[in-house]
């Protein structure tokens, strides 16, 4: 088990929870935004390039958001 500074200072906290708090949702949102911006989701949610005949040029945020909302209602 890791020896965390906050555990030493404030006592150990449970590492498992059934509730996802606002702070964790914020972290997940940030991680997903970074990956949307760098095109990591472009394979499953391709954003069509505006230039005719060009391949996908990123990730479609709207399509990703609809898919996420279907899987996790209230997430977006």
PDB file of N, CA and C in Angstrom:
ATOM      1  N   UNK A   1       0.843  -1.177   0.000  1.00  0.00           N
ATOM      2  CA  UNK A   1       0.000   0.000   0.000  1.00  0.00           C
ATOM      3  C   UNK A   1       0.888   1.241   0.000  1.00  0.00           C
ATOM      4  N   UNK A   2       0.453   2.254  -0.725  1.00  0.00           N
ATOM      5  CA  UNK A   2       1.205   3.501  -0.795  1.00  0.00           C
ATOM      6  C   UNK A   2       1.073   4.293   0.499  1.00  0.00           C
ATOM      7  N   UNK A   3       2.115   5.022   0.808  1.00  0.00           N
ATOM      8  CA  UNK A   3       2.134   5.867   1.993  1.00  0.00           C
ATOM      9  C   UNK A   3       1.933   7.311   1.535  1.00  0.00           C
ATOM     10  N   UNK A   4       0.685   7.774   1.539  1.00  0.00           N
ATOM     11  CA  UNK A   4       0.372   9.110   1.063  1.00  0.00           C
ATOM     12  C   UNK A   4       0.556  10.142   2.169  1.00  0.00           C
ATOM     13  N   UNK A   5       1.064  11.306   1.789  1.00  0.00           N
ATOM     14  CA  UNK A   5       1.268  12.399   2.731  1.00  0.00           C
ATOM     15  C   UNK A   5      -0.046  12.794   3.409  1.00  0.00           C
ATOM     16  N   UNK A   6      -1.111  12.905   2.620  1.00  0.00           N
ATOM     17  CA  UNK A   6      -2.394  13.318   3.204  1.00  0.00           C
ATOM     18  C   UNK A   6      -2.917  12.294   4.204  1.00  0.00           C
ATOM     19  N   UNK A   7      -2.634  11.015   3.983  1.00  0.00           N
ATOM     20  CA  UNK A   7      -3.044   9.992   4.951  1.00  0.00           C
ATOM     21  C   UNK A   7      -2.296  10.167   6.267  1.00  0.00           C
ATOM     22  N   UNK A   8      -1.016  10.512   6.178  1.00  0.00           N
ATOM     23  CA  UNK A   8      -0.232  10.722   7.397  1.00  0.00           C
ATOM     24  C   UNK A   8      -0.712  11.963   8.139  1.00  0.00           C
ATOM     25  N   UNK A   9      -1.066  12.999   7.400  1.00  0.00           N
ATOM     26  CA  UNK A   9      -1.463  14.261   8.016  1.00  0.00           C
ATOM     27  C   UNK A   9      -2.905  14.257   8.523  1.00  0.00           C
ATOM     28  N   UNK A  10      -3.807  13.664   7.743  1.00  0.00           N
ATOM     29  CA  UNK A  10      -5.233  13.770   8.059  1.00  0.00           C
ATOM     30  C   UNK A  10      -5.907  12.432   8.335  1.00  0.00           C
ATOM     31  N   UNK A  11      -5.158  11.349   8.261  1.00  0.00           N
ATOM     32  CA  UNK A  11      -5.739  10.021   8.460  1.00  0.00           C
ATOM     33  C   UNK A  11      -6.177   9.414   7.138  1.00  0.00           C
ATOM     34  N   UNK A  12      -6.213   8.092   7.083  1.00  0.00           N
ATOM     35  CA  UNK A  12      -6.578   7.427   5.829  1.00  0.00           C
ATOM     36  C   UNK A  12      -8.052   7.646   5.477  1.00  0.00           C
ATOM     37  N   UNK A  13      -8.312   7.673   4.184  1.00  0.00           N
ATOM     38  CA  UNK A  13      -9.684   7.779   3.681  1.00  0.00           C
ATOM     39  C   UNK A  13      -9.990   6.526   2.870  1.00  0.00           C
ATOM     40  N   UNK A  14     -11.253   6.136   2.793  1.00  0.00           N
ATOM     41  CA  UNK A  14     -11.594   4.958   1.987  1.00  0.00           C
ATOM     42  C   UNK A  14     -11.197   5.174   0.531  1.00  0.00           C
ATOM     43  N   UNK A  15     -10.639   4.167  -0.093  1.00  0.00           N
ATOM     44  CA  UNK A  15     -10.201   4.276  -1.489  1.00  0.00           C
ATOM     45  C   UNK A  15     -11.284   3.856  -2.471  1.00  0.00           C
ATOM     46  N   UNK A  16     -12.377   3.302  -1.976  1.00  0.00           N
ATOM     47  CA  UNK A  16     -13.478   2.896  -2.844  1.00  0.00           C
ATOM     48  C   UNK A  16     -14.722   3.689  -2.465  1.00  0.00           C
ATOM     49  N   UNK A  17     -15.468   4.101  -3.466  1.00  0.00           N
ATOM     50  CA  UNK A  17     -16.680   4.868  -3.222  1.00  0.00           C
ATOM     51  C   UNK A  17     -17.687   4.546  -4.306  1.00  0.00           C
ATOM     52  N   UNK A  18     -18.947   4.598  -3.959  1.00  0.00           N
ATOM     53  CA  UNK A  18     -20.020   4.358  -4.918  1.00  0.00           C
ATOM     54  C   UNK A  18     -20.447   5.647  -5.616  1.00  0.00           C
ATOM     55  N   UNK A  19     -19.965   6.777  -5.118  1.00  0.00           N
ATOM     56  CA  UNK A  19     -20.381   8.070  -5.639  1.00  0.00           C
ATOM     57  C   UNK A  19     -19.194   8.746  -6.316  1.00  0.00           C
ATOM     58  N   UNK A  20     -19.445   9.291  -7.504  1.00  0.00           N
ATOM     59  CA  UNK A  20     -18.412  10.067  -8.186  1.00  0.00           C
ATOM     60  C   UNK A  20     -18.657  11.524  -7.833  1.00  0.00           C
ATOM     61  N   UNK A  21     -17.705  12.112  -7.136  1.00  0.00           N
ATOM     62  CA  UNK A  21     -17.846  13.488  -6.681  1.00  0.00           C
ATOM     63  C   UNK A  21     -17.577  14.498  -7.783  1.00  0.00           C
ATOM     64  N   UNK A  22     -17.891  15.744  -7.481  1.00  0.00           N
ATOM     65  CA  UNK A  22     -17.713  16.828  -8.448  1.00  0.00           C
ATOM     66  C   UNK A  22     -16.250  16.981  -8.862  1.00  0.00           C
ATOM     67  N   UNK A  23     -15.337  16.818  -7.924  1.00  0.00           N
ATOM     68  CA  UNK A  23     -13.907  16.940  -8.231  1.00  0.00           C
ATOM     69  C   UNK A  23     -13.461  15.876  -9.226  1.00  0.00           C
ATOM     70  N   UNK A  24     -13.923  14.636  -9.036  1.00  0.00           N
ATOM     71  CA  UNK A  24     -13.556  13.563  -9.961  1.00  0.00           C
ATOM     72  C   UNK A  24     -14.178  13.788 -11.329  1.00  0.00           C
ATOM     73  N   UNK A  25     -15.459  14.212 -11.366  1.00  0.00           N
ATOM     74  CA  UNK A  25     -16.082  14.514 -12.656  1.00  0.00           C
ATOM     75  C   UNK A  25     -15.284  15.592 -13.382  1.00  0.00           C
ATOM     76  N   UNK A  26     -14.821  16.595 -12.654  1.00  0.00           N
ATOM     77  CA  UNK A  26     -14.015  17.650 -13.262  1.00  0.00           C
ATOM     78  C   UNK A  26     -12.725  17.116 -13.850  1.00  0.00           C
ATOM     79  N   UNK A  27     -12.076  16.203 -13.119  1.00  0.00           N
ATOM     80  CA  UNK A  27     -10.850  15.588 -13.623  1.00  0.00           C
ATOM     81  C   UNK A  27     -11.098  14.753 -14.861  1.00  0.00           C
ATOM     82  N   UNK A  28     -12.171  13.971 -14.847  1.00  0.00           N
ATOM     83  CA  UNK A  28     -12.517  13.161 -16.023  1.00  0.00           C
ATOM     84  C   UNK A  28     -12.836  14.052 -17.219  1.00  0.00           C
ATOM     85  N   UNK A  29     -13.577  15.117 -16.969  1.00  0.00           N
ATOM     86  CA  UNK A  29     -13.926  16.055 -18.039  1.00  0.00           C
ATOM     87  C   UNK A  29     -12.664  16.649 -18.658  1.00  0.00           C
ATOM     88  N   UNK A  30     -11.727  17.021 -17.825  1.00  0.00           N
ATOM     89  CA  UNK A  30     -10.470  17.591 -18.304  1.00  0.00           C
ATOM     90  C   UNK A  30      -9.683  16.586 -19.139  1.00  0.00           C
ATOM     91  N   UNK A  31      -9.584  15.354 -18.656  1.00  0.00           N
ATOM     92  CA  UNK A  31      -8.862  14.320 -19.403  1.00  0.00           C
ATOM     93  C   UNK A  31      -9.516  14.046 -20.751  1.00  0.00           C
ATOM     94  N   UNK A  32     -10.838  13.987 -20.775  1.00  0.00           N
ATOM     95  CA  UNK A  32     -11.551  13.750 -22.033  1.00  0.00           C
ATOM     96  C   UNK A  32     -11.350  14.921 -22.982  1.00  0.00           C
ATOM     97  N   UNK A  33     -11.418  16.161 -22.479  1.00  0.00           N
ATOM     98  CA  UNK A  33     -11.185  17.338 -23.321  1.00  0.00           C
ATOM     99  C   UNK A  33      -9.808  17.305 -23.973  1.00  0.00           C
ATOM    100  N   UNK A  34      -8.801  16.943 -23.203  1.00  0.00           N
ATOM    101  CA  UNK A  34      -7.437  16.864 -23.745  1.00  0.00           C
ATOM    102  C   UNK A  34      -7.391  15.864 -24.890  1.00  0.00           C
ATOM    103  N   UNK A  35      -8.015  14.713 -24.694  1.00  0.00           N
ATOM    104  CA  UNK A  35      -7.998  13.675 -25.725  1.00  0.00           C
ATOM    105  C   UNK A  35      -8.845  14.045 -26.934  1.00  0.00           C
ATOM    106  N   UNK A  36      -9.935  14.759 -26.727  1.00  0.00           N
ATOM    107  CA  UNK A  36     -10.716  15.241 -27.865  1.00  0.00           C
ATOM    108  C   UNK A  36      -9.901  16.249 -28.667  1.00  0.00           C
ATOM    109  N   UNK A  37      -9.191  17.130 -27.978  1.00  0.00           N
ATOM    110  CA  UNK A  37      -8.385  18.145 -28.650  1.00  0.00           C
ATOM    111  C   UNK A  37      -7.219  17.558 -29.429  1.00  0.00           C
ATOM    112  N   UNK A  38      -6.636  16.459 -28.932  1.00  0.00           N
ATOM    113  CA  UNK A  38      -5.488  15.891 -29.651  1.00  0.00           C
ATOM    114  C   UNK A  38      -5.895  14.830 -30.679  1.00  0.00           C
ATOM    115  N   UNK A  39      -7.213  14.623 -30.865  1.00  0.00           N
ATOM    116  CA  UNK A  39      -7.689  13.699 -31.893  1.00  0.00           C
ATOM    117  C   UNK A  39      -7.713  12.241 -31.491  1.00  0.00           C
ATOM    118  N   UNK A  40      -7.485  11.949 -30.228  1.00  0.00           N
ATOM    119  CA  UNK A  40      -7.431  10.555 -29.782  1.00  0.00           C
ATOM    120  C   UNK A  40      -8.730   9.798 -30.035  1.00  0.00           C
ATOM    121  N   UNK A  41      -9.864  10.495 -30.043  1.00  0.00           N
ATOM    122  CA  UNK A  41     -11.148   9.841 -30.275  1.00  0.00           C
ATOM    123  C   UNK A  41     -11.553   9.894 -31.751  1.00  0.00           C
ATOM    124  N   UNK A  42     -10.663  10.325 -32.609  1.00  0.00           N
ATOM    125  CA  UNK A  42     -10.969  10.494 -34.024  1.00  0.00           C
ATOM    126  C   UNK A  42     -11.285   9.218 -34.771  1.00  0.00           C
ATOM    127  N   UNK A  43     -10.804   8.082 -34.310  1.00  0.00           N
ATOM    128  CA  UNK A  43     -11.089   6.824 -35.009  1.00  0.00           C
ATOM    129  C   UNK A  43     -12.563   6.468 -34.879  1.00  0.00           C
ATOM    130  N   UNK A  44     -13.101   6.546 -33.678  1.00  0.00           N
ATOM    131  CA  UNK A  44     -14.510   6.195 -33.436  1.00  0.00           C
ATOM    132  C   UNK A  44     -15.464   7.356 -33.716  1.00  0.00           C
ATOM    133  N   UNK A  45     -14.978   8.584 -33.562  1.00  0.00           N
ATOM    134  CA  UNK A  45     -15.814   9.766 -33.756  1.00  0.00           C
ATOM    135  C   UNK A  45     -15.093  10.741 -34.691  1.00  0.00           C
ATOM    136  N   UNK A  46     -14.928  10.359 -35.966  1.00  0.00           N
ATOM    137  CA  UNK A  46     -14.145  11.195 -36.877  1.00  0.00           C
ATOM    138  C   UNK A  46     -14.848  12.508 -37.222  1.00  0.00           C
ATOM    139  N   UNK A  47     -14.064  13.557 -37.296  1.00  0.00           N
ATOM    140  CA  UNK A  47     -14.553  14.863 -37.716  1.00  0.00           C
ATOM    141  C   UNK A  47     -14.148  15.038 -39.174  1.00  0.00           C
ATOM    142  N   UNK A  48     -15.141  15.174 -40.043  1.00  0.00           N
ATOM    143  CA  UNK A  48     -14.854  15.301 -41.473  1.00  0.00           C
ATOM    144  C   UNK A  48     -14.125  16.612 -41.744  1.00  0.00           C
ATOM    145  N   UNK A  49     -13.100  16.514 -42.541  1.00  0.00           N
ATOM    146  CA  UNK A  49     -12.338  17.699 -42.928  1.00  0.00           C
ATOM    147  C   UNK A  49     -13.189  18.541 -43.878  1.00  0.00           C
ATOM    148  N   UNK A  50     -13.083  19.854 -43.776  1.00  0.00           N
ATOM    149  CA  UNK A  50     -13.864  20.739 -44.642  1.00  0.00           C
ATOM    150  C   UNK A  50     -13.361  20.732 -46.074  1.00  0.00           C
ATOM    151  N   UNK A  51     -12.118  20.320 -46.303  1.00  0.00           N
ATOM    152  CA  UNK A  51     -11.573  20.239 -47.651  1.00  0.00           C
ATOM    153  C   UNK A  51     -12.050  18.952 -48.302  1.00  0.00           C
ATOM    154  N   UNK A  52     -12.694  19.036 -49.474  1.00  0.00           N
ATOM    155  CA  UNK A  52     -13.189  17.827 -50.140  1.00  0.00           C
ATOM    156  C   UNK A  52     -12.060  16.833 -50.419  1.00  0.00           C
ATOM    157  N   UNK A  53     -12.351  15.567 -50.197  1.00  0.00           N
ATOM    158  CA  UNK A  53     -11.389  14.516 -50.494  1.00  0.00           C
ATOM    159  C   UNK A  53     -10.331  14.292 -49.434  1.00  0.00           C
ATOM    160  N   UNK A  54     -10.349  15.069 -48.383  1.00  0.00           N
ATOM    161  CA  UNK A  54      -9.360  14.912 -47.315  1.00  0.00           C
ATOM    162  C   UNK A  54      -9.899  13.963 -46.249  1.00  0.00           C
ATOM    163  N   UNK A  55      -9.015  13.267 -45.555  1.00  0.00           N
ATOM    164  CA  UNK A  55      -9.470  12.351 -44.496  1.00  0.00           C
ATOM    165  C   UNK A  55      -9.956  13.126 -43.265  1.00  0.00           C
ATOM    166  N   UNK A  56     -10.418  12.401 -42.294  1.00  0.00           N
ATOM    167  CA  UNK A  56     -10.867  13.013 -41.040  1.00  0.00           C
ATOM    168  C   UNK A  56      -9.739  13.842 -40.440  1.00  0.00           C
ATOM    169  N   UNK A  57     -10.120  14.932 -39.770  1.00  0.00           N
ATOM    170  CA  UNK A  57      -9.090  15.829 -39.235  1.00  0.00           C
ATOM    171  C   UNK A  57      -9.294  16.125 -37.753  1.00  0.00           C
ATOM    172  N   UNK A  58      -9.754  15.137 -37.015  1.00  0.00           N
ATOM    173  CA  UNK A  58      -9.944  15.332 -35.582  1.00  0.00           C
ATOM    174  C   UNK A  58     -11.088  14.493 -35.066  1.00  0.00           C
ATOM    175  N   UNK A  59     -11.578  14.860 -33.900  1.00  0.00           N
ATOM    176  CA  UNK A  59     -12.670  14.129 -33.261  1.00  0.00           C
ATOM    177  C   UNK A  59     -13.923  15.002 -33.225  1.00  0.00           C
ATOM    178  N   UNK A  60     -15.054  14.397 -33.506  1.00  0.00           N
ATOM    179  CA  UNK A  60     -16.343  15.083 -33.508  1.00  0.00           C
ATOM    180  C   UNK A  60     -16.878  15.140 -32.079  1.00  0.00           C
ATOM    181  N   UNK A  61     -16.782  16.313 -31.458  1.00  0.00           N
ATOM    182  CA  UNK A  61     -17.212  16.478 -30.063  1.00  0.00           C
ATOM    183  C   UNK A  61     -18.706  16.206 -29.887  1.00  0.00           C
ATOM    184  N   UNK A  62     -19.517  16.622 -30.838  1.00  0.00           N
ATOM    185  CA  UNK A  62     -20.965  16.431 -30.714  1.00  0.00           C
ATOM    186  C   UNK A  62     -21.316  14.946 -30.737  1.00  0.00           C
ATOM    187  N   UNK A  63     -20.730  14.197 -31.660  1.00  0.00           N
ATOM    188  CA  UNK A  63     -20.998  12.757 -31.737  1.00  0.00           C
ATOM    189  C   UNK A  63     -20.500  12.056 -30.479  1.00  0.00           C
ATOM    190  N   UNK A  64     -19.328  12.454 -30.003  1.00  0.00           N
ATOM    191  CA  UNK A  64     -18.809  11.870 -28.770  1.00  0.00           C
ATOM    192  C   UNK A  64     -19.747  12.168 -27.604  1.00  0.00           C
ATOM    193  N   UNK A  65     -20.214  13.400 -27.510  1.00  0.00           N
ATOM    194  CA  UNK A  65     -21.114  13.798 -26.432  1.00  0.00           C
ATOM    195  C   UNK A  65     -22.419  13.020 -26.449  1.00  0.00           C
ATOM    196  N   UNK A  66     -22.983  12.802 -27.648  1.00  0.00           N
ATOM    197  CA  UNK A  66     -24.222  12.022 -27.748  1.00  0.00           C
ATOM    198  C   UNK A  66     -23.997  10.586 -27.312  1.00  0.00           C
ATOM    199  N   UNK A  67     -22.879  10.014 -27.711  1.00  0.00           N
ATOM    200  CA  UNK A  67     -22.557   8.643 -27.316  1.00  0.00           C
ATOM    201  C   UNK A  67     -22.349   8.543 -25.807  1.00  0.00           C
ATOM    202  N   UNK A  68     -21.639   9.502 -25.238  1.00  0.00           N
ATOM    203  CA  UNK A  68     -21.405   9.518 -23.795  1.00  0.00           C
ATOM    204  C   UNK A  68     -22.721   9.650 -23.036  1.00  0.00           C
ATOM    205  N   UNK A  69     -23.598  10.527 -23.506  1.00  0.00           N
ATOM    206  CA  UNK A  69     -24.893  10.731 -22.845  1.00  0.00           C
ATOM    207  C   UNK A  69     -25.739   9.459 -22.896  1.00  0.00           C
ATOM    208  N   UNK A  70     -25.642   8.695 -23.985  1.00  0.00           N
ATOM    209  CA  UNK A  70     -26.384   7.434 -24.085  1.00  0.00           C
ATOM    210  C   UNK A  70     -25.848   6.403 -23.099  1.00  0.00           C
ATOM    211  N   UNK A  71     -24.538   6.397 -22.902  1.00  0.00           N
ATOM    212  CA  UNK A  71     -23.911   5.430 -21.996  1.00  0.00           C
ATOM    213  C   UNK A  71     -24.019   5.847 -20.531  1.00  0.00           C
ATOM    214  N   UNK A  72     -23.866   7.146 -20.274  1.00  0.00           N
ATOM    215  CA  UNK A  72     -23.875   7.670 -18.902  1.00  0.00           C
ATOM    216  C   UNK A  72     -24.839   8.856 -18.855  1.00  0.00           C
ATOM    217  N   UNK A  73     -26.140   8.594 -18.674  1.00  0.00           N
ATOM    218  CA  UNK A  73     -27.111   9.693 -18.654  1.00  0.00           C
ATOM    219  C   UNK A  73     -26.742  10.759 -17.620  1.00  0.00           C
ATOM    220  N   UNK A  74     -26.819  12.008 -18.056  1.00  0.00           N
ATOM    221  CA  UNK A  74     -26.503  13.122 -17.168  1.00  0.00           C
ATOM    222  C   UNK A  74     -25.033  13.476 -17.113  1.00  0.00           C
ATOM    223  N   UNK A  75     -24.200  12.780 -17.885  1.00  0.00           N
ATOM    224  CA  UNK A  75     -22.755  13.026 -17.833  1.00  0.00           C
ATOM    225  C   UNK A  75     -22.354  14.290 -18.574  1.00  0.00           C
ATOM    226  N   UNK A  76     -23.116  14.673 -19.575  1.00  0.00           N
ATOM    227  CA  UNK A  76     -22.698  15.843 -20.349  1.00  0.00           C
ATOM    228  C   UNK A  76     -23.470  17.076 -19.984  1.00  0.00           C
TER     229      UNK A  76
END
